[in-house]
């Protein structure tokens, strides 16, 4: 009743795409300056949002895309542009301003989506659900999705210890590094989307 090959394949795919180690500095940068309880809540909210989005697209993702006449490359380009805007804010230091950090719940956007539940993860889950054979395959797919989100929560939850060690100066450095990493991810995502459009035309 359980296919370990399907589980392992999807889990590793999602691990590479959602990148728990890579999300740590971005999470620290976006949540710095908030109380520890708020940061922990935001880690939980981000994972819940990501799981909710992934679950919806896993159940009826292809139908949603077809109904809206949205292609996968378009989804990738849009997600890349959104990430690029967030990256520019991190690089220019705009997220250090109270209005940017205190009032906006970054657990929803950009953490929950499109950082965690981005186009790559969504497409991977849609394909995995479609290819899964029988109850064993479906159980394995959803077990991999749940396991991946548990790993994400643990990673972000305990990354808060890093903030206490690196202090304010370290947070600023991490913020700039996160901005550079995020901008590179965003540009690569846009390039991948454009290349798919070119190949499909």
CSV table of C-alpha atoms in Angstrom, one decimal:
chain,number,residue,atom,x,y,z
A,1,UNK,CA,0.0,0.0,0.0
A,2,UNK,CA,3.0,2.3,-0.2
A,3,UNK,CA,5.4,3.0,-3.1
A,4,UNK,CA,8.7,4.1,-1.7
A,5,UNK,CA,10.1,4.8,-5.2
A,6,UNK,CA,7.3,7.3,-5.9
A,7,UNK,CA,7.7,8.8,-2.4
A,8,UNK,CA,11.5,9.2,-2.7
A,9,UNK,CA,11.3,10.6,-6.2
A,10,UNK,CA,8.8,13.3,-5.4
A,11,UNK,CA,10.3,14.1,-2.0
A,12,UNK,CA,13.8,14.7,-3.6
A,13,UNK,CA,12.3,16.7,-6.4
A,14,UNK,CA,10.4,19.0,-4.0
A,15,UNK,CA,13.4,19.2,-1.7
A,16,UNK,CA,15.5,20.5,-4.6
A,17,UNK,CA,12.8,22.9,-5.8
A,18,UNK,CA,11.6,24.2,-2.5
A,19,UNK,CA,15.2,24.2,-1.0
A,20,UNK,CA,14.8,24.3,2.8
A,21,UNK,CA,18.4,25.3,3.4
A,22,UNK,CA,18.2,28.0,0.8
A,23,UNK,CA,14.9,29.4,2.2
A,24,UNK,CA,16.5,29.9,5.7
A,25,UNK,CA,18.3,33.2,5.0
A,26,UNK,CA,15.3,34.6,3.1
A,27,UNK,CA,13.0,33.7,5.9
A,28,UNK,CA,15.4,35.3,8.4
A,29,UNK,CA,15.6,38.5,6.3
A,30,UNK,CA,11.9,38.8,5.8
A,31,UNK,CA,11.0,38.2,9.5
A,32,UNK,CA,13.8,40.1,11.2
A,33,UNK,CA,12.7,42.6,13.8
A,34,UNK,CA,9.6,40.7,14.8
A,35,UNK,CA,9.0,39.0,18.2
A,36,UNK,CA,10.0,35.3,18.4
A,37,UNK,CA,6.4,34.2,18.8
A,38,UNK,CA,5.4,36.1,15.7
A,39,UNK,CA,8.3,34.6,13.7
A,40,UNK,CA,7.3,31.1,14.8
A,41,UNK,CA,3.7,31.8,13.8
A,42,UNK,CA,4.8,33.1,10.5
A,43,UNK,CA,6.9,30.0,9.8
A,44,UNK,CA,3.8,27.9,10.5
A,45,UNK,CA,1.6,30.1,8.4
A,46,UNK,CA,4.0,30.0,5.5
A,47,UNK,CA,4.1,26.2,5.5
A,48,UNK,CA,0.3,26.1,5.8
A,49,UNK,CA,-0.2,28.5,2.9
A,50,UNK,CA,2.3,26.5,0.8
A,51,UNK,CA,0.6,23.2,1.6
A,52,UNK,CA,-2.8,24.6,0.9
A,53,UNK,CA,-1.7,25.9,-2.6
A,54,UNK,CA,0.1,22.7,-3.4
A,55,UNK,CA,-2.9,20.6,-2.3
A,56,UNK,CA,-5.3,22.6,-4.4
A,57,UNK,CA,-3.2,22.3,-7.5
A,58,UNK,CA,-2.5,18.7,-6.7
A,59,UNK,CA,-6.2,17.9,-6.7
A,60,UNK,CA,-7.4,20.1,-9.6
A,61,UNK,CA,-4.4,22.0,-10.9
A,62,UNK,CA,-4.6,21.1,-14.5
A,63,UNK,CA,-8.3,22.0,-14.6
A,64,UNK,CA,-7.5,25.4,-13.0
A,65,UNK,CA,-4.8,26.2,-15.5
A,66,UNK,CA,-6.9,25.1,-18.5
A,67,UNK,CA,-10.0,27.0,-17.3
A,68,UNK,CA,-7.9,30.2,-16.9
A,69,UNK,CA,-6.1,29.5,-20.2
A,70,UNK,CA,-2.8,30.0,-18.3
A,71,UNK,CA,0.2,28.0,-19.5
A,72,UNK,CA,3.0,26.7,-17.2
A,73,UNK,CA,5.6,29.1,-18.8
A,74,UNK,CA,3.3,32.1,-18.0
A,75,UNK,CA,3.0,30.9,-14.4
A,76,UNK,CA,6.8,30.6,-14.2
A,77,UNK,CA,7.4,34.1,-15.6
A,78,UNK,CA,4.8,35.7,-13.4
A,79,UNK,CA,6.3,34.0,-10.3
A,80,UNK,CA,9.7,35.1,-11.3
A,81,UNK,CA,8.7,38.7,-11.7
A,82,UNK,CA,7.0,38.7,-8.2
A,83,UNK,CA,10.2,37.2,-6.7
A,84,UNK,CA,12.3,39.8,-8.4
A,85,UNK,CA,10.3,42.6,-6.9
A,86,UNK,CA,10.8,41.1,-3.4
A,87,UNK,CA,14.5,40.6,-4.1
A,88,UNK,CA,14.9,44.3,-5.1
A,89,UNK,CA,13.3,45.3,-1.8
A,90,UNK,CA,15.7,43.2,0.2
A,91,UNK,CA,18.7,44.5,-1.8
A,92,UNK,CA,17.8,48.2,-1.4
A,93,UNK,CA,16.9,47.8,2.3
A,94,UNK,CA,13.3,48.8,2.0
A,95,UNK,CA,12.3,45.9,4.1
A,96,UNK,CA,14.1,47.6,7.0
A,97,UNK,CA,11.3,50.2,7.2
A,98,UNK,CA,8.6,49.7,9.8
A,99,UNK,CA,5.8,50.0,7.2
A,100,UNK,CA,7.3,47.2,5.2
A,101,UNK,CA,8.1,44.8,8.0
A,102,UNK,CA,5.5,45.3,10.8
A,103,UNK,CA,2.2,45.5,8.9
A,104,UNK,CA,2.7,43.1,6.0
A,105,UNK,CA,2.3,39.3,6.6
A,106,UNK,CA,5.2,38.0,4.5
A,107,UNK,CA,4.2,34.5,5.5
A,108,UNK,CA,1.5,34.6,2.9
A,109,UNK,CA,3.4,36.4,0.1
A,110,UNK,CA,6.2,35.9,-0.8
A,111,UNK,CA,7.1,33.0,1.7
A,112,UNK,CA,4.0,30.8,1.3
A,113,UNK,CA,3.7,31.6,-2.4
A,114,UNK,CA,5.6,31.9,-4.7
A,115,UNK,CA,8.8,31.0,-2.7
A,116,UNK,CA,7.7,27.7,-1.3
A,117,UNK,CA,4.7,26.9,-3.4
A,118,UNK,CA,6.2,28.2,-6.6
A,119,UNK,CA,5.6,27.2,-10.3
A,120,UNK,CA,8.2,24.4,-10.1
A,121,UNK,CA,6.7,22.8,-7.1
A,122,UNK,CA,3.1,23.2,-8.4
A,123,UNK,CA,4.0,21.6,-11.8
A,124,UNK,CA,5.9,18.8,-10.1
A,125,UNK,CA,3.0,17.9,-7.9
A,126,UNK,CA,0.4,18.1,-10.8
A,127,UNK,CA,2.5,15.7,-12.8
A,128,UNK,CA,3.2,13.3,-9.9
A,129,UNK,CA,-0.6,13.1,-9.1
A,130,UNK,CA,-1.4,12.4,-12.7
A,131,UNK,CA,1.2,9.7,-13.0
A,132,UNK,CA,0.5,8.0,-9.7
A,133,UNK,CA,-1.1,4.6,-10.2
A,134,UNK,CA,-3.8,3.4,-7.8
A,135,UNK,CA,-4.2,4.0,-4.1
A,136,UNK,CA,-0.6,3.1,-3.3
A,137,UNK,CA,0.7,5.7,-5.7
A,138,UNK,CA,-1.6,8.4,-4.5
A,139,UNK,CA,-0.8,7.7,-0.8
A,140,UNK,CA,2.9,7.9,-1.6
A,141,UNK,CA,2.6,11.2,-3.5
A,142,UNK,CA,0.6,12.9,-0.7
A,143,UNK,CA,3.0,11.4,2.0
A,144,UNK,CA,5.9,13.0,0.1
A,145,UNK,CA,4.1,16.3,0.0
A,146,UNK,CA,3.3,16.3,3.7
A,147,UNK,CA,6.8,15.1,4.6
A,148,UNK,CA,8.4,18.0,2.6
A,149,UNK,CA,6.3,20.6,4.4
A,150,UNK,CA,7.2,19.1,7.8
A,151,UNK,CA,10.9,19.5,6.8
A,152,UNK,CA,10.2,23.1,5.7
A,153,UNK,CA,8.5,24.0,9.0
A,154,UNK,CA,11.3,22.4,11.1
A,155,UNK,CA,14.0,24.3,9.0
A,156,UNK,CA,12.3,27.7,9.4
A,157,UNK,CA,11.2,27.1,13.0
A,158,UNK,CA,14.7,26.4,14.2
A,159,UNK,CA,16.5,28.9,11.9
A,160,UNK,CA,15.3,31.5,14.5
A,161,UNK,CA,18.2,30.4,16.7
A,162,UNK,CA,20.5,31.9,14.0
A,163,UNK,CA,19.1,35.4,14.6
A,164,UNK,CA,20.1,35.3,18.3
A,165,UNK,CA,23.6,34.5,17.3
A,166,UNK,CA,24.3,36.9,14.4
A,167,UNK,CA,22.5,39.9,16.0
A,168,UNK,CA,21.4,43.0,14.0
A,169,UNK,CA,24.5,43.5,11.9
A,170,UNK,CA,24.4,39.9,10.8
A,171,UNK,CA,20.7,40.2,9.9
A,172,UNK,CA,21.5,43.1,7.6
A,173,UNK,CA,24.2,41.0,5.9
A,174,UNK,CA,21.9,38.0,5.6
A,175,UNK,CA,19.2,40.3,4.1
A,176,UNK,CA,21.5,41.5,1.4
A,177,UNK,CA,22.7,38.0,0.6
A,178,UNK,CA,19.1,36.7,0.5
A,179,UNK,CA,18.3,39.5,-1.9
A,180,UNK,CA,21.1,38.4,-4.2
A,181,UNK,CA,20.1,34.8,-4.0
A,182,UNK,CA,16.4,35.6,-4.5
A,183,UNK,CA,17.1,37.8,-7.5
A,184,UNK,CA,19.1,35.0,-9.1
A,185,UNK,CA,16.3,32.5,-8.5
A,186,UNK,CA,13.8,35.0,-9.9
A,187,UNK,CA,15.8,35.7,-13.1
A,188,UNK,CA,16.5,32.0,-13.7
A,189,UNK,CA,12.7,31.3,-13.3
A,190,UNK,CA,11.9,34.0,-15.9
A,191,UNK,CA,14.5,32.6,-18.2
A,192,UNK,CA,13.1,29.1,-17.9
A,193,UNK,CA,9.6,30.3,-18.6
A,194,UNK,CA,10.8,32.3,-21.7
A,195,UNK,CA,12.8,29.3,-23.0
A,196,UNK,CA,9.7,27.1,-22.7
A,197,UNK,CA,7.6,29.7,-24.6
A,198,UNK,CA,10.3,29.7,-27.4
A,199,UNK,CA,10.5,26.0,-27.6
A,200,UNK,CA,6.7,25.7,-27.7
A,201,UNK,CA,6.3,28.2,-30.5
